[in-house]
Coordinates of C-alpha atoms in Angstrom, one line a residue:
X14 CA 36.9 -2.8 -5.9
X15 CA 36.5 -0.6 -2.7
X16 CA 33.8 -1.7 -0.3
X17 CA 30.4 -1.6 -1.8
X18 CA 27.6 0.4 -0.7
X19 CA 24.7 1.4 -2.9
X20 CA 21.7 3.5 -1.5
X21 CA 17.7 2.9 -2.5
X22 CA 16.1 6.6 -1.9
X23 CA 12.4 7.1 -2.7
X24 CA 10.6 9.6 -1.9
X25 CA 7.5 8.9 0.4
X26 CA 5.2 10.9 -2.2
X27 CA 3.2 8.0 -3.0
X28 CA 3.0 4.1 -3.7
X29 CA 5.8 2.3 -5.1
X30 CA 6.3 2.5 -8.8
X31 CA 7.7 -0.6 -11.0
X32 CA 10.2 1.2 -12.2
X33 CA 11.8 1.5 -8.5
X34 CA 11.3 -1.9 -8.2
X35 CA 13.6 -2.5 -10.5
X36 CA 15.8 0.5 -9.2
X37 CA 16.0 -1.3 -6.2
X38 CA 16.7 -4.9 -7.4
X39 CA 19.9 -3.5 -9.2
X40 CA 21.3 -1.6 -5.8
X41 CA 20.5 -4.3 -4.0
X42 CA 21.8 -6.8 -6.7
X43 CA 25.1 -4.6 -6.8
X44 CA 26.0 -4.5 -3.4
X45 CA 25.4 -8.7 -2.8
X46 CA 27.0 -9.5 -5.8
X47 CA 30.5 -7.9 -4.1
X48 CA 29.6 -8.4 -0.8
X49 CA 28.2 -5.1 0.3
X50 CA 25.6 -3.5 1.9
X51 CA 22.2 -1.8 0.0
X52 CA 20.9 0.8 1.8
X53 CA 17.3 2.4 1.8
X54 CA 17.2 6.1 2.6
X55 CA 13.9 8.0 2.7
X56 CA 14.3 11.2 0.7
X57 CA 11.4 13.4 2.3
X58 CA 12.8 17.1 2.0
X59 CA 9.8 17.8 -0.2
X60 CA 7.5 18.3 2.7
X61 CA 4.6 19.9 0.7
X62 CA 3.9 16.3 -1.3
X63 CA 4.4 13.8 1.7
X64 CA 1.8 11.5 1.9
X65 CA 0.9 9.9 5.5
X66 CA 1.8 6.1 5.9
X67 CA 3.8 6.4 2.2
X68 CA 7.1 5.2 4.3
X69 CA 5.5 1.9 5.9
X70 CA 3.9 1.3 2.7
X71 CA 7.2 1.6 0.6
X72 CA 8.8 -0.8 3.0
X73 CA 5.9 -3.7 3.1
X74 CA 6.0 -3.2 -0.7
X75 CA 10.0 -4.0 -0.9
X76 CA 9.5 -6.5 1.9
X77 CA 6.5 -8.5 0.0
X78 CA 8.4 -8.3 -3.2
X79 CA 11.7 -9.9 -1.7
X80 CA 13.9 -7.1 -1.4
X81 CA 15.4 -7.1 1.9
X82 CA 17.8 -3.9 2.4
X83 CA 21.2 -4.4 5.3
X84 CA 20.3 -0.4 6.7
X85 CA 17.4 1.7 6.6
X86 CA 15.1 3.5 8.5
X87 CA 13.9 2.3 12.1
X88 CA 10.5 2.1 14.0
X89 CA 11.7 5.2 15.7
X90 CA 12.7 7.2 12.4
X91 CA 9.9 6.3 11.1
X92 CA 7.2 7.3 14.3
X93 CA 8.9 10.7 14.0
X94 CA 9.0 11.0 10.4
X95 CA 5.6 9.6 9.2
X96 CA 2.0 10.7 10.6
X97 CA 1.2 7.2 10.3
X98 CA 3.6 4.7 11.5
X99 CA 3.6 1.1 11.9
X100 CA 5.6 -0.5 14.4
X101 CA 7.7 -4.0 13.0
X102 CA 8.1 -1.5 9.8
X103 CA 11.7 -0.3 10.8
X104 CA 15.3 -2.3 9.2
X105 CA 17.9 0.1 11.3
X106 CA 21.5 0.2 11.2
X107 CA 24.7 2.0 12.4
X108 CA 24.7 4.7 10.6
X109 CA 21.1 6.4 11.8
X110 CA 19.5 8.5 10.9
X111 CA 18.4 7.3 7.2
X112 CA 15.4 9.9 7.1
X113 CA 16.3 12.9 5.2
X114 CA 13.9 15.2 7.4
X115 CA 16.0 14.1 10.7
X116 CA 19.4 15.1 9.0
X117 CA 18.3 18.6 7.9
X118 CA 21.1 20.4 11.0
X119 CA 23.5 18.5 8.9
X120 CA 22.2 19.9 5.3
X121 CA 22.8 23.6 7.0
X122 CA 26.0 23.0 8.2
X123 CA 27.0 21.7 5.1
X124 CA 25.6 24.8 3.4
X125 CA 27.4 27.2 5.8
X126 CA 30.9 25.4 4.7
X127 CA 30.0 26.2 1.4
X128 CA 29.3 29.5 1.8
X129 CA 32.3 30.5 4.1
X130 CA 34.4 28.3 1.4
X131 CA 32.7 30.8 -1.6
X132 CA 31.2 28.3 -3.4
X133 CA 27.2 29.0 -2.4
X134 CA 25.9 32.3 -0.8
X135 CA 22.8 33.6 0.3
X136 CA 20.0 35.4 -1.8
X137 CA 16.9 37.1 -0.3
X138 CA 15.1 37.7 -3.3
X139 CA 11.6 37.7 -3.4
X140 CA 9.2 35.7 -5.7
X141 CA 7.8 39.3 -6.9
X142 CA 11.6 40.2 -8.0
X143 CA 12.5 36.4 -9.4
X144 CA 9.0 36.7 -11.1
X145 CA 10.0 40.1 -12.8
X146 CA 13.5 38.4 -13.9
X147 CA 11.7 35.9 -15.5
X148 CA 9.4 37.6 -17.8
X149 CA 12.1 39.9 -18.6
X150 CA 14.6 37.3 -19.9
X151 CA 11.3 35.8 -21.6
X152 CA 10.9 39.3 -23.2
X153 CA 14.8 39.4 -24.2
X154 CA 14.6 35.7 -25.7
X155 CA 17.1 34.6 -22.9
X156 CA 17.3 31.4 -21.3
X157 CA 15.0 31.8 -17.9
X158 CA 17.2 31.9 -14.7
X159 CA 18.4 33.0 -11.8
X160 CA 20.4 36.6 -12.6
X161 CA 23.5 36.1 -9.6
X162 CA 21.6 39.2 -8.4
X163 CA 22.6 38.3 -4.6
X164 CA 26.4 36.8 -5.7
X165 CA 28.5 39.9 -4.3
X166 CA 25.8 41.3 -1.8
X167 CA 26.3 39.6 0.9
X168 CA 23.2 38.9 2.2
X169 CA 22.8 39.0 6.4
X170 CA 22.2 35.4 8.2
X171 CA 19.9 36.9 10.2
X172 CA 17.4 38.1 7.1
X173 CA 14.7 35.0 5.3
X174 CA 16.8 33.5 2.5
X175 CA 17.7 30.4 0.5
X176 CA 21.5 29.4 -0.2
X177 CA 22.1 29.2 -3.5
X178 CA 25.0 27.3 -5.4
X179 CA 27.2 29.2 -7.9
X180 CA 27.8 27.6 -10.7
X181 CA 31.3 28.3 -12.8
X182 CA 30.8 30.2 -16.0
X183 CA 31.8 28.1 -19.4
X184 CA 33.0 25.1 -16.9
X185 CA 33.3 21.6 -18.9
X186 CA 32.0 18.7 -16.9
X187 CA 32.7 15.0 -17.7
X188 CA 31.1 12.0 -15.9
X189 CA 32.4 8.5 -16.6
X190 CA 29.0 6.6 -16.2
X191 CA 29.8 3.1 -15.6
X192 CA 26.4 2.6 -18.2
X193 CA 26.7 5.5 -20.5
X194 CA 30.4 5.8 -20.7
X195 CA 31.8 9.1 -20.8
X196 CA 29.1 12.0 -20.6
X197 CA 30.1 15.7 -21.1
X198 CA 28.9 18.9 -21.2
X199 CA 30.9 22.0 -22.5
X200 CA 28.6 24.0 -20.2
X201 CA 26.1 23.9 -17.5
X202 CA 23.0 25.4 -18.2
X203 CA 21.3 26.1 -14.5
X204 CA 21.7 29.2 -13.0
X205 CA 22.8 29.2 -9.4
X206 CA 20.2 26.5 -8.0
X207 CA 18.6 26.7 -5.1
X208 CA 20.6 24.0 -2.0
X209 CA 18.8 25.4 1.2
X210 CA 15.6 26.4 1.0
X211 CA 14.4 29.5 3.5
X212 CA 12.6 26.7 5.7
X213 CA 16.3 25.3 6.6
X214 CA 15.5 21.7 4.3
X215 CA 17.6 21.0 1.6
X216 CA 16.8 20.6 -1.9
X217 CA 17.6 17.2 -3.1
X218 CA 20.3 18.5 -4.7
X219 CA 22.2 19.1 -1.5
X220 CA 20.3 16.4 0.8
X221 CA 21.7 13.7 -2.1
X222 CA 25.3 14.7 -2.2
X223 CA 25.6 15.4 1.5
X224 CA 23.9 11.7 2.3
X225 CA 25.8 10.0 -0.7
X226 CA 29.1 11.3 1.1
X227 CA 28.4 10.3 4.7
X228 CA 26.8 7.0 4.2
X229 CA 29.7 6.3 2.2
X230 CA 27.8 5.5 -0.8
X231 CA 30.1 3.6 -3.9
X232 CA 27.9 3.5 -6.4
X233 CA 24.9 5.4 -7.1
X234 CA 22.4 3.9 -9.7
X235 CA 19.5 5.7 -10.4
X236 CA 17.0 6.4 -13.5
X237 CA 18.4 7.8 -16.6
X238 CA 15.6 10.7 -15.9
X239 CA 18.3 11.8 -12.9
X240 CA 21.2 12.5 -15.4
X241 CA 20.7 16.4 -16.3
X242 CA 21.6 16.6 -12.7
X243 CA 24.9 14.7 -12.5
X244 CA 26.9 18.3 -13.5
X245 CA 25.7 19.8 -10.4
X246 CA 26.0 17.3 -8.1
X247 CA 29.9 16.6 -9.0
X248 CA 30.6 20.1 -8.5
X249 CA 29.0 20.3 -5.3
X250 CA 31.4 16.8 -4.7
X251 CA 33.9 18.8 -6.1
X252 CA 33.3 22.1 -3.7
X253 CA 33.4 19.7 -0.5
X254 CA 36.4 17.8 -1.0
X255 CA 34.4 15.1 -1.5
X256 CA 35.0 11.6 -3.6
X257 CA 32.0 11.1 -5.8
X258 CA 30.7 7.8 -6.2
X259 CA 30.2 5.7 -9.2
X260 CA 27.1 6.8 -11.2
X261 CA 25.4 4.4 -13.1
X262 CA 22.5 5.6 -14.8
X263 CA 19.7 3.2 -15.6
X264 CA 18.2 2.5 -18.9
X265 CA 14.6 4.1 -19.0
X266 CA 11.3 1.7 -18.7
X267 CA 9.1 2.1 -21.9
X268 CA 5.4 1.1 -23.0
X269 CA 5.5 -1.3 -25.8
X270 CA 5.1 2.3 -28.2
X271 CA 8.5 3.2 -27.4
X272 CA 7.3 5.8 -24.5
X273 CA 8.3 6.1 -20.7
X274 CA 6.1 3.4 -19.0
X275 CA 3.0 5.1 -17.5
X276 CA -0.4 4.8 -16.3
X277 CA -1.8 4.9 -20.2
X278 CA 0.1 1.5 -20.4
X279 CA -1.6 0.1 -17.3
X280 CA -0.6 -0.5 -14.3
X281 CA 2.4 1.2 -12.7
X282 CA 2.4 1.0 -9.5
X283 CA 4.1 -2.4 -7.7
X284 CA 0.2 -2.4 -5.3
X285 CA -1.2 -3.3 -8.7
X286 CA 0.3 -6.2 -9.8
X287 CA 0.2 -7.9 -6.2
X288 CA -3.5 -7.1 -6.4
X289 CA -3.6 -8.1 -9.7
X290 CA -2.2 -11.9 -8.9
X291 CA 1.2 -11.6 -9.7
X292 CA 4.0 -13.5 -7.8
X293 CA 7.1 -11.5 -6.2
X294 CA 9.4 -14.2 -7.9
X295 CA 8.0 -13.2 -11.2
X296 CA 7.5 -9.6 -10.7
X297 CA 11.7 -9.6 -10.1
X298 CA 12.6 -11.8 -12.5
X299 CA 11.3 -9.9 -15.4
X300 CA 11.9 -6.4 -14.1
X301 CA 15.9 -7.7 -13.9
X302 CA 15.4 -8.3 -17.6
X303 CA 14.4 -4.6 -18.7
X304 CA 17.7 -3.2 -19.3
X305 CA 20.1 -6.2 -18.3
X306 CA 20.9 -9.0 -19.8
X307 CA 22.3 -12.8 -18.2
X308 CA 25.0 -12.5 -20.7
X309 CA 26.1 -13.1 -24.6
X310 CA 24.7 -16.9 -25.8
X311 CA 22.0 -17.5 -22.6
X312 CA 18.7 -18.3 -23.6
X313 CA 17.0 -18.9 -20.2
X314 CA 15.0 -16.3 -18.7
X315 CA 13.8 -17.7 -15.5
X316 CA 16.4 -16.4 -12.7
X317 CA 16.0 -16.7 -9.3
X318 CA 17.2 -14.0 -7.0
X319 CA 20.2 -16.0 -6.0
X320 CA 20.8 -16.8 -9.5
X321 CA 20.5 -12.9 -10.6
X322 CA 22.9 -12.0 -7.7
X323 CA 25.8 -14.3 -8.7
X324 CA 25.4 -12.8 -12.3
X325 CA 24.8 -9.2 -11.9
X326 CA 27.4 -6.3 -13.4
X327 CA 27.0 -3.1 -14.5
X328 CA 28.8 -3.9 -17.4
X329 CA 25.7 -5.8 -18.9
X330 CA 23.3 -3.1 -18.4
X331 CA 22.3 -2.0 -21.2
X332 CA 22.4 1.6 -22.4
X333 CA 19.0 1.2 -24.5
X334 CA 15.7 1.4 -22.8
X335 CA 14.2 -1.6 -22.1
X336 CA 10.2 -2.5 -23.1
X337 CA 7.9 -3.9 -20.1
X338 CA 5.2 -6.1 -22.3
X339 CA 2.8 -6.9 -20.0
X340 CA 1.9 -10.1 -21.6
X341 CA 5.9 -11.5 -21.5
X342 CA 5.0 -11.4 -17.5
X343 CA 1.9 -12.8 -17.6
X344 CA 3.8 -15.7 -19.3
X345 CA 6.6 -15.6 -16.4
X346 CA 4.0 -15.7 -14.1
X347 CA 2.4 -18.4 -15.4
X348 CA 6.0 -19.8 -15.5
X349 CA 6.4 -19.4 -11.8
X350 CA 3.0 -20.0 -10.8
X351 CA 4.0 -24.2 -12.1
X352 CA 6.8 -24.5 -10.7
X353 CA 5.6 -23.9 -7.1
X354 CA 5.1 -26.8 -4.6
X355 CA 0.9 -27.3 -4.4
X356 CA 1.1 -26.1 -0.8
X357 CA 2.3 -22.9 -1.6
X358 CA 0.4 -22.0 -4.8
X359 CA -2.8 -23.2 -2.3
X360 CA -1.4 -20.7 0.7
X361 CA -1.1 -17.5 -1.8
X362 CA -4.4 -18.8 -3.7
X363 CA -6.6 -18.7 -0.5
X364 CA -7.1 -14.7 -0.5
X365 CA -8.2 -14.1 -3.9
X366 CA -10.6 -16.7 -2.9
X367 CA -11.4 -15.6 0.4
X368 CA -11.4 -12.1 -1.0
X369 CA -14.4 -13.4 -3.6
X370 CA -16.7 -14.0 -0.5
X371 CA -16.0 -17.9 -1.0
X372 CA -15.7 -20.2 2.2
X373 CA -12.5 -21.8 1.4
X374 CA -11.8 -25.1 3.1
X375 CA -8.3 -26.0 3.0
X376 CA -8.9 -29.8 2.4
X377 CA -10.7 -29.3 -1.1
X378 CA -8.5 -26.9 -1.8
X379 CA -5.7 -29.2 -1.4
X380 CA -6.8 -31.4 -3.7
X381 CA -7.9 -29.3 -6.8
X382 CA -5.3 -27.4 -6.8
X383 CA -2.3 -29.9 -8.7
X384 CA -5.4 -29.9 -11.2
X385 CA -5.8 -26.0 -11.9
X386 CA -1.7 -25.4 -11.5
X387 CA -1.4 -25.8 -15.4
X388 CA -4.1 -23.5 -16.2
X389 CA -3.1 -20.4 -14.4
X390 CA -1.3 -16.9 -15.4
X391 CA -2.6 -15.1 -12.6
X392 CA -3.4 -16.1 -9.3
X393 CA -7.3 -14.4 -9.2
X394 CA -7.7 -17.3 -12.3
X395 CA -8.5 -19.5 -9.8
X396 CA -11.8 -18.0 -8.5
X397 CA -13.8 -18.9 -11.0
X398 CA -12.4 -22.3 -12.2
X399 CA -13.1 -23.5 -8.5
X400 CA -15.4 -21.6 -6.7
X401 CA -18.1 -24.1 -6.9
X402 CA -16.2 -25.8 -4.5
X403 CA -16.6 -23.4 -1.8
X404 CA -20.5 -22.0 -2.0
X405 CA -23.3 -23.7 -1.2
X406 CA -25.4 -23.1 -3.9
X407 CA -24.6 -22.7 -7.3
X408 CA -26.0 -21.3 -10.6
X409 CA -26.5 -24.0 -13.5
X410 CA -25.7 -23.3 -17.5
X411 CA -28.8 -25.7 -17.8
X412 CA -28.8 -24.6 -21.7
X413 CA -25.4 -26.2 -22.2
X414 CA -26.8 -29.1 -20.6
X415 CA -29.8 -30.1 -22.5
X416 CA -28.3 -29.7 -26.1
X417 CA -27.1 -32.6 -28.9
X418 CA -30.1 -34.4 -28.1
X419 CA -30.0 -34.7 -24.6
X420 CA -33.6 -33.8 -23.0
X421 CA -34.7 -32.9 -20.1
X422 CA -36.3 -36.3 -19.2
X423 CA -33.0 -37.9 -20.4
X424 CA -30.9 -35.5 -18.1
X425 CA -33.1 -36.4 -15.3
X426 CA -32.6 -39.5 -15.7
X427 CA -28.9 -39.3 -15.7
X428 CA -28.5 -37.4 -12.6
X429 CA -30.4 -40.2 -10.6
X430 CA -28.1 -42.3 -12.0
X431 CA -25.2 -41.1 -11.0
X432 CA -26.3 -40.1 -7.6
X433 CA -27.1 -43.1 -6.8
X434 CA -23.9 -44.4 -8.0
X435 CA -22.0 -42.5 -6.1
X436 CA -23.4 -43.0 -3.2
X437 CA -22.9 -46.4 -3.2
X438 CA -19.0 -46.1 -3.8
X439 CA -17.2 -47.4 -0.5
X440 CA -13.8 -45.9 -2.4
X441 CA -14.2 -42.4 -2.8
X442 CA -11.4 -41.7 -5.1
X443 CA -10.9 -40.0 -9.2
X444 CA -10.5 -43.8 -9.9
X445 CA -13.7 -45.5 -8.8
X446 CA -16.1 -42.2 -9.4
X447 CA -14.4 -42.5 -13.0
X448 CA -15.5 -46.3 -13.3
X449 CA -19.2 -45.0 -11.8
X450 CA -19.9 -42.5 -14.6
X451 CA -18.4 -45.1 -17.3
X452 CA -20.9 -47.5 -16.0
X453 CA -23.7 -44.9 -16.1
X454 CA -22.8 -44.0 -19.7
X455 CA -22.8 -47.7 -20.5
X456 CA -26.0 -48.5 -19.0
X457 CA -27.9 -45.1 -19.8
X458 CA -27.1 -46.2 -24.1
X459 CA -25.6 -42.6 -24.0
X460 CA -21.7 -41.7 -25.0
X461 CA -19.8 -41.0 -22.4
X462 CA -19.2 -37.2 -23.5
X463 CA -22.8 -36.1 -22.8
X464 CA -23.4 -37.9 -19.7
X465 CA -20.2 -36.3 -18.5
X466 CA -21.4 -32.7 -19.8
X467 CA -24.5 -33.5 -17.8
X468 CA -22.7 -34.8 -14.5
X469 CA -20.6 -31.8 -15.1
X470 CA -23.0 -29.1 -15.0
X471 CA -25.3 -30.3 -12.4
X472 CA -22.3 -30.5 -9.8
X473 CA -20.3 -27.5 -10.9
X474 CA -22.6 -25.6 -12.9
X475 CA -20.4 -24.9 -15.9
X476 CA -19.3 -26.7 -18.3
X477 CA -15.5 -25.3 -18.1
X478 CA -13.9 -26.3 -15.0
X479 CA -11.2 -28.6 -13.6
X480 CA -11.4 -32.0 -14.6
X481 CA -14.4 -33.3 -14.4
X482 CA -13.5 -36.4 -12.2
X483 CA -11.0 -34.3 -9.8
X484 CA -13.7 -31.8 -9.5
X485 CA -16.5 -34.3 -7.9
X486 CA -13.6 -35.8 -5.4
X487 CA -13.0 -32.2 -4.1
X488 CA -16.5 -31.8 -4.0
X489 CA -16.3 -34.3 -1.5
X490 CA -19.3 -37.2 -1.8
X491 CA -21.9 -35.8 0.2
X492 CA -22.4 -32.6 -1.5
X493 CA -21.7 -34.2 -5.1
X494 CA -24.8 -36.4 -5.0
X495 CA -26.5 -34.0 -3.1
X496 CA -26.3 -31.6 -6.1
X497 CA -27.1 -34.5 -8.7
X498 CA -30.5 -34.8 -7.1
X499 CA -31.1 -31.3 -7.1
X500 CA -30.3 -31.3 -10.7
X501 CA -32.5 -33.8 -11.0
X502 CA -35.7 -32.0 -9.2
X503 CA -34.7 -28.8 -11.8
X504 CA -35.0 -31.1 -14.7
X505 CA -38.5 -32.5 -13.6
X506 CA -39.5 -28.7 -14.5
X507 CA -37.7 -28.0 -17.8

């Protein structure tokens, strides 16, 4: 195989959507798996829809989800091609520029080859006369289109124009996709597109082949939404002299109905799940799963990137669409979410917490967190399983409390107990503020499951959290007997 280069090319219209995610995994994928090099090229010729900052925020997106590209844009492609730049943002590489908008002298050469060559020419018609066409090939029952009005009139350089592509009459085209097989159509339906528009950018018709060409691009995989275009863009490969890459075109990303994933689904964009407490790991993992599969007789589903680069081919893509289930990455997540060292899981933890107005202090969160690990799909679970921990004053589900015979007077009772118990502990540790609360129960003539409820409640106010004998050593001492007695002073009023 021929040296591998694949290309990533959003457009900076907007956030990140999952299904580029997964677009990108599978260049990026492609080109490690044969020892290549994955490009990410910023497709902005459609100036009217550019959103400021969308460039800095596709990269931190591909950055924070692990995909690392070998070329891209730099810090100074980007100053000049976004209204809102962030320096650190840029990757760079040798074959700059890798923003469309900075290559358009190239798209009009280009487009002046063709032209002198007879395969494109110039049309100056106006939208009043293309509007006219229109609603009389509406009226006539023909296929809407450009007429060829401009082919053989020559149109001056010097008046407002576009360039437009002529496409061959009753021309068969055959693609061999290296996903679809062979693809053909007995004849190509567009009329002449448009390649240079009169502001001198390129559509992406043009601006994809020319970049495709000098980047040296192998293989081109894209969504399976992109293949309609594949006839025009080999015969513009054709009309240069050009080799055209590989296409591989990617099985679509549906809803659990069978539909193109959108928003009706949920969430789409890649901002979403990392807001939403998902883990990078997990996020690529499953997306590598839509549309691919590890191979004939492999059960495991839990990849790492490594482990998905060693494995990755084209060949095992599958043609079928491929059905994101939200739920089946909840479950990864969860998956991932155990399998990381308490340290971490306690570093990505801390701003959901933070972000909840909690105080976090790393020590308690230290140690409740081997105790929660098995509980969690999401990382924003943890808020309210632990935030006790971290405020100063806490609501009480007093009602949950005092119930199954335990009264107020009892309670009371209970809490002064305890307090006093552990406050007399020289060990602070799950073992001997286990033994205390035992020896409470014992003592008090009350089962060990209600004075736990009670011990429960008055430290952490609910009666669901972490286990209960964890929970009072994060607590710390201090602030565990200190809410006991206030318990207690509550109770006096029930």
């Amino acid at each position: 195989m021929k040296d591998v280069r694949t290309r990533f090319a959003p457009s900076p219209t907007g956030l990140l959507h999952i299904g580029g995610v997964r677009t990108a995994l599978f260049e990026i994928l492609m080109a490690h798996r044969h020892g290549g090099q994955a490009l990410l090229r910023i497709d902005d010729t459609d100036r009217e829809r550019l959103v400021p900052g969308a460039i800095k925020s596709l990269i931190e997106d591909l950055r924070w989800v692990g995909l690392h590209f070998d070329e891209g844009p730099s810090d100074e492609e980007i100053a000049k091609a976004d209204s809102a730049p962030t320096p650190g943002t840029g990757i760079g590489g040798p074959m700059a520029p890798y923003v469309q908008s900075l290559r358009a002298a190239r798209y009009v050469a280009v487009s002046e080859d063709l032209i002198r060559t007879g395969f494109a020419y110039r049309c100056d018609c106006t939208p009043e006369r293309l509007q006219q066409e229109r609603e009389e090939q509406t009226a006539r029952k023909e296929m809407v289109g450009y007429s060829g009005y401009c082919r053989e009139r020559n149109v001056s350089a010097a008046a407002p124009h576009v360039v437009r592509f002529k496409i061959p009459a009753n021309r068969p085209i055959v693609l061999a996709d290296a996903v679809k097989g062979e693809v053909r159509w007995e004849k190509i339906i567009l009329r002449d597109p448009v390649l240079l528009k009169s502001d001198k950018f390129p559509t992406y018709h043009l601006a994809t082949v020319v970049d495709d060409h000098d980047f040296r691009i192998s293989h081109v995989l894209r969504a399976d939404e992109w293949l309609s275009t594949a006839p025009l863009h080999l015969l513009l490969f054709e009309a240069l002299g050009w080799e055209a890459p590989v296409f591989a075109h990617l099985p679509p990303v549906l809803g659990t109905d069978g539909k193109k994933l959108s928003k009706r689904h949920g969430a789409t964009f890649l901002s979403s799940f990392r807001e939403a407490g998902y883990l990078p790991e997990a996020i690529l993992n499953f997306m590598a799963l839509i549309g691919w599969s590890a191979g004939e007789g492999e059960e495991n589903e839990i990849f790492s990137l490594q482990d998905l680069t060693r494995r990755f081919s084209l060949e095992r893509v599958n043609n079928a669409g491929g059905v994101f289930s939200y739920e089946k990455l909840k479950w990864m997540n969860g998956v991932y979410i155990r399998g990381l060292q308490p340290s971490d899981l306690a570093a990505r933890l801390r701003p959901f917490l933070v972000a909840a107005g909690l105080d976090v202090q790393d020590e308690k969160l230290a140690r409740i967190v081997p105790h929660i690990q098995p509980r969690l799909e999401l990382l924003p679970d943890a808020v309210p399983l632990i935030d006790f921990l971290f405020r100063d004053a806490i609501e009480r589900d007093m009602p949950s409390m005092l119930k199954k015979g335990m009264e107020a007077p009892k309670a009371r009772e209970i809490c002064g107990q305890i307090a006093n118990s552990l406050a007399a502990l020289e060990t602070f540790d799950t073992a001997s503020i286990e033994a205390a609360l035992r020896r409470v129960a014992e003592e008090s003539g009350v089962a060990g499951g209600p004075v736990f409820t009670v011990a429960r409640i008055a430290i952490t106010g609910k009666k669901v959290t972490p286990p209960l004998f964890e929970s009072i050593f994060a607590l710390g001492k201090g602030q565990s007997v200190l809410r006991l007695r206030e318990t207690a002073e509550l109770l006096a009023t029930q």
